[in-house]
Amino acid sequence: MLSGATQEEGAPASSGFKSYDLYIAGKDVAGDGWVYTVSGRALLEDVFTAVTLKRQLEQDPDSDAANHPYVVGRCAIAADSDIDLASQAAAAAASAWAAVPLERRMTLGTRFREELIKNEDKFLEMLVAESHPVKLARWELSCLLQIYSPGSLRWYQKQMWVEKEYGGRRLILHRQPDGVVAFNPPQNAPLPSAALAVLALMAGNAVVVRAPRSIALSTMWLLRDIVGPILDEMGAPPGVLNAVCSNPKQTMDRWVADPAINDIFYIGGSQEGLRFEQQCVANGKKPILELAGNDGIVVWKDADIPYAAQAITESFYGSGQICMVPNYVLVHPDVAEELIAEVKEQVKTVRPGFPEEEDVLLSPVRRSERFFRLLDQALENGAELVTGGHRTEVDGTVSDTGVFLQPTVVRIEGLNGARTFDVVREETFFPLIPVLVAERVEDDDELLETFLQFLNTNDYGLRNSLWSRSDQVIETFVRRLVNGGLLKVNDSHIGFLPYLPSHGGTGRTGGAFGEANYPMLKTSHVQGISIAHDVSPYEAVFGS
């Protein structure tokens, strides 16, 4: 059901309420029950009432509770047969869509960007309803606008088709779509992750997207109200885009077993994702993995300390529950005290609050047991608490029952043995970052080598950052840092830029096939072509 469409009997009359059926083969299809979304503010104001409303409505959709102002929308739930039907619809549409010329398909990216800009307010509203602070929602929108910027689109298109002339032949290297690509967005950022499906569509694939059952509304809005109408406008075959709201294991198991599915774009935790990679390969699927990150920031002795501290505080955005935020800092001992003092000062600007408040950067953290286990282990092993370490209420008051966590910084002396700390070795996914102060050595070249080795031996490899004014140090990192999909130098760690890869990494971040990820290229494959004119096959093999 489209927003603005006539609502069925029993649905709330509020104009802001959104109701979405499953979207399969170009049609709205009834599901097997509903999941409801209550506003992010409601979950902070009165969590008991909000959760009770959600449960009540999911048991009885015709209840008067549907008219409560806390309730902002609902999405239909897919049964097994619906998941299979969506895959079949995509397979039926894939060939016709792949036959559409690349130039025509590329206009989808341009139109998508235009619609995102046109619907900015609704985009922000959707994410705020799902507890994203509005300031971070604007960042998420800016990331998509870079991914679909005119410069990025031109770059993608150039990678999809290259021609050369050689010896009376027309040589072509182009990329063909893989077929049907299934997308599994994560719960922490479903809308911007689902938006990557547009890149797979531009490559010529048909797609199926699973909207996370626990937080489905923004994903269904994006695909049904933004992407779907653009595809209709372009005359795309029904079934080229399909969206279902379903449980992850239920859906993954069916996708892996379904011969209609070619690629599965999996975004989630590393442990589960690496097991899933093995299942995909065993069943002839291409796994495209976006898993955990454990990103490092290096602060050299000549760094711009205030700017470096700004980049470090990005680790607390969204309460650290963003895979591409910094996870640890390596600092030159000459500037360690100055950096730590600056970070401690800047942390004061990162505060909790209701998601619609403009200066809020922290998100609620409902389950925080692991945060305290990581922090306690670090302190017991000799780390020093610099700031933070407590739960807080929405107004920042320290409280044992608060649903926010303070931005927390710990100091660890020396790199030798630093990876015995879980907070250093693993992605924390909390507002918790260790600053590792390197041992003093007489030779900075030796210390630089130590930093590079530390970064290159990280089990993960999403992004890395360097802060230095030295051309020699920068060039050494550019040449020698092999781990990760992206290196940012003297820049925002989490910011997106045109041309550069938007996602992707190595090791436990990207799996056995991990590298920088351009989703349009990852969901396609290279094909080489030679078109000859008046060329003797015999002479081509043996020469004239």
Coordinates of C-alpha atoms in Angstrom, one line a residue:
M1 CA 0.0 0.0 0.0
L2 CA 1.5 3.3 -1.0
S3 CA 1.6 6.2 1.4
G4 CA -1.4 8.4 0.7
A5 CA -3.4 5.5 -0.7
T6 CA -6.8 4.7 0.8
Q7 CA -6.2 2.7 4.0
E8 CA -8.1 -0.5 4.6
E9 CA -10.7 -0.7 7.4
G10 CA -9.1 -0.7 10.8
A11 CA -6.0 1.2 9.8
P12 CA -5.4 4.5 11.7
A13 CA -6.8 7.6 10.1
S14 CA -3.6 9.7 10.9
S15 CA -2.1 11.1 7.7
G16 CA 1.4 10.3 9.0
F17 CA 0.7 6.6 9.4
K18 CA 2.4 4.4 6.8
S19 CA 1.2 0.9 5.9
Y20 CA 3.1 -1.3 3.5
D21 CA 2.2 -4.7 2.1
L22 CA 4.9 -6.9 0.6
Y23 CA 6.1 -5.7 -2.8
I24 CA 6.4 -8.5 -5.3
A25 CA 6.4 -8.5 -9.1
G26 CA 5.3 -4.9 -9.2
K27 CA 2.3 -5.5 -6.9
D28 CA 1.4 -5.0 -3.3
V29 CA 0.8 -8.4 -1.8
A30 CA -0.9 -9.2 1.5
G31 CA 1.4 -10.7 4.1
D32 CA 1.0 -13.1 7.1
G33 CA 0.4 -10.5 9.8
W34 CA 2.0 -7.2 10.6
V35 CA 4.9 -5.6 12.5
Y36 CA 4.4 -2.1 13.9
T37 CA 6.8 0.7 14.4
V38 CA 6.5 3.0 17.3
S39 CA 8.4 6.3 17.3
G40 CA 12.0 6.6 18.7
R41 CA 10.9 9.3 21.0
A42 CA 8.1 7.1 22.4
L43 CA 10.7 4.5 23.3
L44 CA 12.5 7.0 25.4
E45 CA 9.5 8.8 26.9
D46 CA 7.6 5.7 28.0
V47 CA 9.2 2.4 26.9
F48 CA 6.6 0.3 28.6
T49 CA 3.6 1.9 26.9
A50 CA 5.5 1.9 23.5
V51 CA 6.4 -1.8 23.7
T52 CA 2.9 -2.7 25.0
L53 CA 1.3 -0.9 22.1
K54 CA 3.5 -2.7 19.6
R55 CA 2.7 -6.1 21.0
Q56 CA -1.0 -5.4 21.3
L57 CA -1.2 -4.3 17.6
E58 CA 0.7 -7.3 16.3
Q59 CA -1.7 -9.6 18.1
D60 CA -4.8 -7.5 17.1
P61 CA -4.3 -5.1 14.2
D62 CA -7.9 -3.8 14.5
S63 CA -7.3 -2.6 18.1
D64 CA -7.9 1.0 18.9
A65 CA -4.2 1.2 19.9
A66 CA -3.5 1.7 16.2
N67 CA -4.7 5.3 16.6
H68 CA -2.2 6.1 19.4
P69 CA 0.2 8.9 18.4
Y70 CA 3.2 6.7 19.3
V71 CA 2.4 4.4 16.4
V72 CA 3.9 5.6 13.1
G73 CA 3.5 2.6 10.7
R74 CA 3.4 -1.0 9.9
C75 CA 4.7 -3.6 7.4
A76 CA 3.3 -6.9 6.3
I77 CA 5.3 -10.1 7.3
A78 CA 6.3 -12.5 4.6
A79 CA 5.6 -16.2 4.8
D80 CA 8.0 -18.8 3.2
S81 CA 5.9 -18.8 0.1
D82 CA 6.1 -15.0 -0.2
I83 CA 9.9 -15.2 0.0
D84 CA 10.0 -17.8 -2.8
L85 CA 7.5 -15.8 -4.9
A86 CA 9.7 -12.7 -4.7
S87 CA 12.8 -14.7 -5.8
Q88 CA 10.8 -16.2 -8.7
A89 CA 9.5 -12.7 -9.7
A90 CA 13.1 -11.4 -9.8
A91 CA 14.3 -14.3 -11.9
A92 CA 11.5 -13.8 -14.4
A93 CA 12.4 -10.1 -14.8
A94 CA 16.1 -10.4 -14.8
S95 CA 16.7 -11.2 -18.5
A96 CA 14.5 -8.3 -19.8
W97 CA 16.1 -5.8 -17.4
A98 CA 19.6 -6.9 -18.3
A99 CA 18.8 -6.2 -22.0
V100 CA 18.1 -2.6 -21.2
P101 CA 21.1 -0.6 -22.4
L102 CA 23.6 0.5 -19.7
E103 CA 23.1 4.2 -20.5
R104 CA 19.4 3.8 -19.9
R105 CA 19.9 1.9 -16.6
M106 CA 22.4 4.5 -15.4
T107 CA 19.6 7.1 -15.4
L108 CA 18.1 5.2 -12.5
G109 CA 21.0 6.5 -10.3
T110 CA 20.4 10.1 -11.4
R111 CA 16.7 9.9 -10.8
F112 CA 17.2 8.2 -7.4
R113 CA 19.5 11.0 -6.3
E114 CA 16.9 13.6 -7.4
E115 CA 14.2 11.9 -5.4
L116 CA 16.3 11.6 -2.3
I117 CA 16.9 15.4 -2.4
K118 CA 13.2 16.1 -3.1
N119 CA 12.2 13.8 -0.2
E120 CA 14.8 14.9 2.3
D121 CA 12.3 15.8 5.0
K122 CA 10.6 12.4 4.7
F123 CA 13.9 10.6 4.6
L124 CA 14.9 12.3 7.9
E125 CA 11.5 11.7 9.4
M126 CA 11.7 7.9 8.7
L127 CA 15.1 7.5 10.3
V128 CA 14.2 9.6 13.3
A129 CA 11.1 7.4 13.8
E130 CA 13.5 4.5 14.0
S131 CA 15.7 6.2 16.6
H132 CA 18.4 7.7 14.4
P133 CA 19.5 11.1 15.7
V134 CA 18.5 13.6 13.0
K135 CA 22.1 14.9 12.8
L136 CA 23.2 11.4 11.9
A137 CA 20.3 10.9 9.5
R138 CA 21.6 13.9 7.6
W139 CA 25.0 12.3 7.4
E140 CA 23.4 9.1 6.1
L141 CA 21.7 11.1 3.4
S142 CA 24.9 12.9 2.5
C143 CA 26.6 9.5 2.1
L144 CA 24.0 8.3 -0.4
L145 CA 24.2 11.6 -2.3
Q146 CA 28.0 11.0 -2.7
I147 CA 27.5 7.4 -3.8
Y148 CA 25.0 8.6 -6.4
S149 CA 26.8 11.8 -7.3
P150 CA 27.2 12.7 -11.0
G151 CA 31.0 12.1 -10.7
S152 CA 30.5 8.7 -9.1
L153 CA 27.9 7.6 -11.7
R154 CA 30.2 8.5 -14.5
W155 CA 33.0 6.5 -12.9
Y156 CA 30.8 3.5 -12.5
Q157 CA 29.7 3.6 -16.1
K158 CA 33.4 3.8 -17.3
Q159 CA 34.2 0.6 -15.4
M160 CA 31.2 -1.2 -16.9
W161 CA 32.3 -0.8 -20.6
V162 CA 35.8 -0.3 -22.0
E163 CA 36.7 -0.5 -25.8
K164 CA 40.0 -0.7 -27.6
E165 CA 41.2 -1.2 -31.2
Y166 CA 43.9 -3.8 -31.8
G167 CA 45.0 -5.6 -35.0
G168 CA 41.8 -5.1 -37.0
R169 CA 39.7 -6.1 -34.0
R170 CA 37.3 -4.3 -31.7
L171 CA 38.1 -5.4 -28.2
I172 CA 35.5 -4.9 -25.5
L173 CA 35.8 -5.4 -21.7
H174 CA 32.4 -5.0 -20.1
R175 CA 30.6 -6.2 -17.0
Q176 CA 27.5 -8.3 -17.2
P177 CA 24.9 -8.5 -14.4
D178 CA 25.1 -11.6 -12.2
G179 CA 21.3 -12.1 -12.4
V180 CA 19.3 -12.0 -9.2
V181 CA 20.9 -10.3 -6.2
A182 CA 19.3 -10.7 -2.7
F183 CA 20.0 -8.0 -0.1
N184 CA 20.1 -8.4 3.6
P185 CA 20.3 -5.0 5.3
P186 CA 21.3 -4.8 9.0
Q187 CA 19.1 -3.6 11.8
N188 CA 21.4 -0.6 12.7
A189 CA 21.2 1.0 9.2
P190 CA 18.5 -0.7 7.1
L191 CA 17.5 2.2 4.9
P192 CA 20.9 3.4 3.6
S193 CA 22.0 -0.2 3.2
A194 CA 18.9 -1.1 1.2
A195 CA 19.7 1.9 -1.0
L196 CA 22.7 0.0 -2.3
A197 CA 20.2 -2.2 -4.2
V198 CA 19.9 0.6 -6.7
L199 CA 23.5 0.1 -7.7
A200 CA 22.8 -3.6 -8.3
L201 CA 19.8 -2.6 -10.4
M202 CA 22.0 -0.2 -12.4
A203 CA 24.3 -3.1 -13.1
G204 CA 21.4 -4.9 -14.8
N205 CA 20.4 -7.2 -12.0
A206 CA 16.9 -7.9 -10.6
V207 CA 16.9 -7.6 -6.8
V208 CA 15.1 -8.9 -3.7
V209 CA 15.5 -7.0 -0.5
R210 CA 14.7 -8.3 3.0
A211 CA 13.5 -5.5 5.3
P212 CA 14.5 -6.4 8.8
R213 CA 11.4 -7.6 10.7
S214 CA 12.3 -5.6 13.8
I215 CA 12.8 -2.3 11.9
A216 CA 11.2 -2.5 8.5
L217 CA 9.4 0.7 7.9
S218 CA 12.1 3.0 6.5
T219 CA 13.3 0.2 4.1
M220 CA 9.8 -0.4 2.7
W221 CA 9.3 3.3 2.4
L222 CA 12.5 3.8 0.4
L223 CA 11.9 0.8 -2.0
R224 CA 8.1 1.2 -2.4
D225 CA 7.7 5.0 -2.4
I226 CA 11.0 6.1 -4.0
V227 CA 12.7 3.4 -6.0
G228 CA 9.6 1.5 -7.2
P229 CA 7.9 4.6 -8.9
I230 CA 11.2 5.5 -10.7
L231 CA 11.4 1.9 -12.1
D232 CA 7.8 2.2 -13.2
E233 CA 8.6 5.6 -14.9
M234 CA 11.5 3.9 -16.7
G235 CA 9.3 1.0 -17.9
A236 CA 11.2 -1.6 -16.0
P237 CA 9.7 -5.1 -16.0
P238 CA 7.5 -6.0 -13.0
G239 CA 9.6 -8.1 -10.6
V240 CA 12.9 -6.3 -11.1
L241 CA 12.5 -4.9 -7.6
N242 CA 10.9 -6.9 -4.8
A243 CA 10.8 -6.2 -1.0
V244 CA 9.7 -8.5 1.8
C245 CA 9.7 -8.1 5.5
S246 CA 10.9 -11.3 7.1
N247 CA 13.1 -13.1 9.7
P248 CA 16.8 -13.3 8.8
K249 CA 17.4 -17.1 9.2
Q250 CA 14.1 -18.0 7.5
T251 CA 15.1 -15.8 4.5
M252 CA 18.8 -16.6 4.3
D253 CA 18.1 -20.4 4.3
R254 CA 15.6 -20.1 1.5
W255 CA 17.9 -17.8 -0.6
V256 CA 20.9 -20.1 -0.2
A257 CA 18.8 -23.1 -1.4
D258 CA 17.0 -21.2 -4.2
P259 CA 18.5 -21.7 -7.7
A260 CA 16.9 -18.4 -8.7
I261 CA 19.3 -16.4 -6.5
N262 CA 22.8 -15.6 -7.8
D263 CA 24.3 -13.2 -5.3
I264 CA 23.6 -12.6 -1.7
F265 CA 24.6 -9.2 -0.3
Y266 CA 25.0 -9.9 3.4
I267 CA 25.5 -7.1 6.0
G268 CA 26.0 -8.3 9.6
G269 CA 28.4 -9.6 12.2
S270 CA 31.6 -11.3 11.2
Q271 CA 31.2 -14.6 13.0
E272 CA 27.8 -15.3 11.4
G273 CA 28.8 -13.7 8.1
L274 CA 31.9 -15.9 7.6
R275 CA 29.8 -19.0 8.2
F276 CA 27.3 -17.7 5.8
E277 CA 30.0 -17.2 3.2
Q278 CA 30.9 -20.9 3.4
Q279 CA 27.2 -21.9 2.9
C280 CA 27.0 -19.6 -0.2
V281 CA 30.1 -21.0 -1.8
A282 CA 28.9 -24.6 -1.2
N283 CA 25.6 -23.8 -2.9
G284 CA 27.1 -21.9 -5.9
K285 CA 26.2 -18.4 -4.7
K286 CA 28.4 -15.3 -4.8
P287 CA 28.6 -14.0 -1.2
I288 CA 29.1 -10.2 -1.0
L289 CA 30.0 -9.5 2.6
E290 CA 29.9 -6.3 4.6
L291 CA 30.7 -7.4 8.1
A292 CA 32.2 -5.9 11.3
G293 CA 35.0 -3.3 11.2
N294 CA 37.8 -2.6 13.7
D295 CA 39.2 0.6 12.3
G296 CA 42.4 2.3 13.4
I297 CA 43.4 5.9 13.5
V298 CA 47.1 6.8 13.6
V299 CA 48.0 10.2 15.1
W300 CA 51.6 11.1 14.2
K301 CA 53.6 13.7 16.1
D302 CA 53.0 16.4 13.6
A303 CA 49.2 15.9 13.4
D304 CA 46.6 18.7 13.6
I305 CA 45.5 17.6 17.1
P306 CA 42.1 19.4 17.3
Y307 CA 41.1 17.9 13.9
A308 CA 42.4 14.5 14.8
A309 CA 40.4 14.6 18.0
Q310 CA 37.3 15.4 16.0
A311 CA 37.8 12.3 13.8
I312 CA 38.3 10.2 17.0
T313 CA 35.0 11.4 18.5
E314 CA 33.3 10.0 15.4
S315 CA 33.7 6.7 17.1
F316 CA 30.8 7.7 19.4
Y317 CA 28.3 8.7 16.7
G318 CA 25.2 6.5 17.0
S319 CA 26.7 5.2 20.2
G320 CA 29.4 3.4 18.2
Q321 CA 26.8 1.2 16.5
I322 CA 28.1 2.0 13.0
C323 CA 30.6 -0.5 11.5
M324 CA 32.8 2.2 9.9
V325 CA 33.5 4.4 12.9
P326 CA 37.0 4.3 14.5
N327 CA 37.6 1.6 17.0
Y328 CA 41.1 2.3 18.3
V329 CA 43.8 5.0 18.2
L330 CA 47.6 4.7 17.8
V331 CA 49.3 7.8 19.0
H332 CA 52.9 9.0 18.8
P333 CA 54.1 9.4 22.4
D334 CA 55.2 13.0 21.8
V335 CA 51.6 14.1 21.4
A336 CA 49.8 11.6 23.5
E337 CA 49.0 13.9 26.4
E338 CA 47.8 16.7 24.2
L339 CA 45.6 14.4 22.1
I340 CA 44.0 12.7 25.0
A341 CA 43.2 16.0 26.7
E342 CA 41.7 17.3 23.5
V343 CA 39.6 14.2 23.0
K344 CA 38.4 14.4 26.6
E345 CA 37.3 18.0 26.0
Q346 CA 35.6 17.3 22.6
V347 CA 33.7 14.3 24.1
K348 CA 31.6 16.8 26.1
T349 CA 29.8 17.8 22.9
V350 CA 28.6 14.2 22.2
R351 CA 25.4 13.9 24.2
P352 CA 22.2 11.8 24.4
G353 CA 18.7 13.1 23.8
F354 CA 15.6 12.6 21.8
P355 CA 16.4 11.7 18.1
E356 CA 14.7 14.8 16.7
E357 CA 16.9 17.2 18.7
E358 CA 19.5 18.8 16.4
D359 CA 22.6 18.4 18.6
V360 CA 22.1 14.8 19.7
L361 CA 24.7 12.2 18.5
L362 CA 24.1 9.3 20.8
S363 CA 21.5 6.5 20.3
P364 CA 19.9 4.3 22.9
V365 CA 21.7 1.1 23.7
R366 CA 19.2 -1.4 25.1
R367 CA 21.7 -4.2 25.8
S368 CA 24.9 -3.0 27.3
E369 CA 26.3 -6.0 29.2
R370 CA 29.1 -6.5 26.8
F371 CA 30.1 -2.9 27.0
F372 CA 30.8 -3.2 30.7
R373 CA 32.5 -6.6 30.3
L374 CA 34.9 -5.0 27.7
L375 CA 35.5 -2.0 29.9
D376 CA 36.0 -4.0 33.1
Q377 CA 38.5 -6.3 31.3
A378 CA 40.5 -3.4 30.0
L379 CA 40.7 -1.7 33.4
E380 CA 41.6 -5.0 35.1
N381 CA 44.4 -5.5 32.6
G382 CA 45.9 -2.1 33.3
A383 CA 44.1 0.4 31.1
E384 CA 43.3 3.8 32.5
L385 CA 39.8 5.3 32.3
V386 CA 40.0 8.7 30.7
T387 CA 36.3 9.6 30.6
G388 CA 32.9 8.0 30.6
G389 CA 32.1 4.5 31.7
H390 CA 28.5 4.9 32.9
R391 CA 24.9 4.6 31.8
T392 CA 22.9 7.8 31.6
E393 CA 19.3 8.9 31.2
V394 CA 18.1 10.9 28.2
D395 CA 19.2 14.2 29.8
G396 CA 22.7 12.9 30.5
T397 CA 22.2 12.2 34.2
V398 CA 24.2 9.2 35.3
S399 CA 21.9 6.3 36.1
D400 CA 22.2 2.6 36.6
T401 CA 19.0 2.2 34.5
G402 CA 19.7 4.6 31.8
V403 CA 19.4 3.6 28.1
F404 CA 22.4 5.6 26.9
L405 CA 26.1 4.9 27.4
Q406 CA 28.6 7.7 28.1
P407 CA 31.2 8.2 25.4
T408 CA 34.1 6.3 27.0
V409 CA 37.9 6.6 26.4
V410 CA 40.5 4.3 27.9
R411 CA 44.3 4.8 27.7
I412 CA 46.6 1.8 27.1
E413 CA 50.3 2.1 27.5
G414 CA 52.4 0.5 24.7
L415 CA 51.5 -1.6 21.6
N416 CA 53.2 -4.7 22.8
G417 CA 50.5 -6.9 24.2
A418 CA 47.8 -4.4 23.3
R419 CA 45.8 -7.1 21.4
T420 CA 45.4 -9.0 24.6
F421 CA 42.7 -6.4 25.3
D422 CA 39.4 -7.4 23.8
V423 CA 38.6 -3.7 23.4
V424 CA 41.5 -3.5 21.0
R425 CA 41.3 -6.8 19.2
E426 CA 37.6 -6.8 18.4
E427 CA 34.9 -4.5 17.2
T428 CA 33.1 -3.2 20.3
F429 CA 30.0 -1.7 18.6
F430 CA 29.7 0.6 21.6
P431 CA 30.8 4.2 22.4
L432 CA 34.1 2.9 23.7
I433 CA 37.5 3.6 22.2
P434 CA 41.0 2.8 23.5
V435 CA 43.9 5.2 22.8
L436 CA 47.2 3.2 22.5
V437 CA 50.2 5.3 23.4
A438 CA 53.2 3.8 21.6
E439 CA 56.5 3.0 23.4
R440 CA 59.2 5.6 23.0
V441 CA 62.0 4.7 20.5
E442 CA 64.9 6.7 19.3
D443 CA 64.1 6.2 15.6
D444 CA 60.8 7.5 14.3
D445 CA 61.3 5.2 11.2
E446 CA 61.2 2.2 13.6
L447 CA 58.0 3.6 15.2
L448 CA 56.4 4.1 11.8
E449 CA 57.2 0.5 10.9
T450 CA 55.6 -0.6 14.2
F451 CA 52.4 1.3 13.4
L452 CA 52.2 -0.1 9.9
Q453 CA 52.7 -3.6 11.2
F454 CA 50.0 -3.1 13.8
L455 CA 47.4 -2.0 11.2
N456 CA 48.4 -4.6 8.7
T457 CA 48.0 -7.4 11.1
N458 CA 44.5 -6.4 12.2
D459 CA 42.1 -9.4 11.7
Y460 CA 39.6 -6.9 10.3
G461 CA 40.1 -4.4 7.5
L462 CA 37.4 -1.8 6.7
R463 CA 38.9 1.7 7.0
N464 CA 42.0 3.2 8.4
S465 CA 43.0 6.8 9.1
L466 CA 46.2 8.7 9.3
W467 CA 46.8 12.2 10.8
S468 CA 50.2 13.7 9.8
R469 CA 51.6 16.7 7.9
S470 CA 54.6 14.8 6.7
D471 CA 54.7 13.9 3.0
Q472 CA 57.1 11.1 3.7
V473 CA 54.9 9.6 6.4
I474 CA 51.8 9.9 4.2
E475 CA 53.5 8.3 1.2
T476 CA 54.8 5.5 3.3
F477 CA 51.3 4.7 4.5
V478 CA 49.9 4.9 0.9
R479 CA 52.5 2.5 -0.3
R480 CA 52.7 0.1 2.6
L481 CA 49.3 -0.1 4.2
V482 CA 47.7 -3.2 2.6
N483 CA 44.9 -3.9 5.1
G484 CA 41.5 -2.5 4.6
G485 CA 39.3 -1.1 1.8
L486 CA 39.9 2.6 2.4
L487 CA 42.6 4.9 3.8
K488 CA 41.6 8.4 4.9
V489 CA 44.4 10.9 5.5
N490 CA 43.8 14.1 7.4
D491 CA 40.0 13.7 6.9
S492 CA 36.8 12.5 8.4
H493 CA 37.0 8.8 9.1
I494 CA 33.4 8.1 8.3
G495 CA 32.8 10.7 5.5
F496 CA 31.9 9.4 2.0
L497 CA 33.5 10.9 -1.1
P498 CA 32.8 10.5 -4.8
Y499 CA 34.7 7.9 -6.8
L500 CA 36.2 6.2 -3.8
P501 CA 34.6 2.9 -2.7
S502 CA 31.6 3.3 -0.4
H503 CA 32.0 0.0 1.4
G504 CA 34.2 -3.1 1.6
G505 CA 37.3 -4.4 3.3
T506 CA 39.5 -7.3 4.0
G507 CA 39.8 -10.2 6.5
R508 CA 36.9 -10.6 8.9
T509 CA 35.3 -7.5 7.4
G510 CA 35.0 -8.8 3.8
G511 CA 35.6 -12.5 4.0
A512 CA 37.9 -14.5 1.7
F513 CA 36.9 -12.4 -1.3
G514 CA 37.0 -9.1 0.6
E515 CA 38.2 -5.9 -0.9
A516 CA 37.0 -2.3 -1.5
N517 CA 33.4 -2.7 -2.5
Y518 CA 31.7 -0.9 -5.3
P519 CA 28.3 -2.7 -5.2
M520 CA 27.6 -2.1 -8.9
L521 CA 30.9 -3.9 -9.8
K522 CA 30.5 -6.6 -7.1
T523 CA 27.2 -7.7 -8.5
S524 CA 28.5 -8.0 -12.0
H525 CA 31.3 -9.9 -13.7
V526 CA 33.8 -9.1 -16.4
Q527 CA 33.3 -10.4 -20.0
G528 CA 35.9 -10.0 -22.7
I529 CA 34.9 -9.7 -26.4
S530 CA 36.9 -9.6 -29.6
I531 CA 35.1 -8.5 -32.8
A532 CA 37.4 -9.1 -35.8
H533 CA 37.1 -7.9 -39.4
D534 CA 38.9 -9.7 -42.2
V535 CA 41.3 -11.4 -39.9
S536 CA 42.6 -14.9 -40.8
P537 CA 42.2 -17.3 -37.9
Y538 CA 45.3 -19.2 -39.0
E539 CA 47.4 -16.0 -39.1
A540 CA 46.0 -14.9 -35.7
V541 CA 47.3 -18.1 -34.2
F542 CA 50.6 -18.6 -36.1
G543 CA 51.4 -15.2 -37.6
S544 CA 51.7 -14.3 -41.3

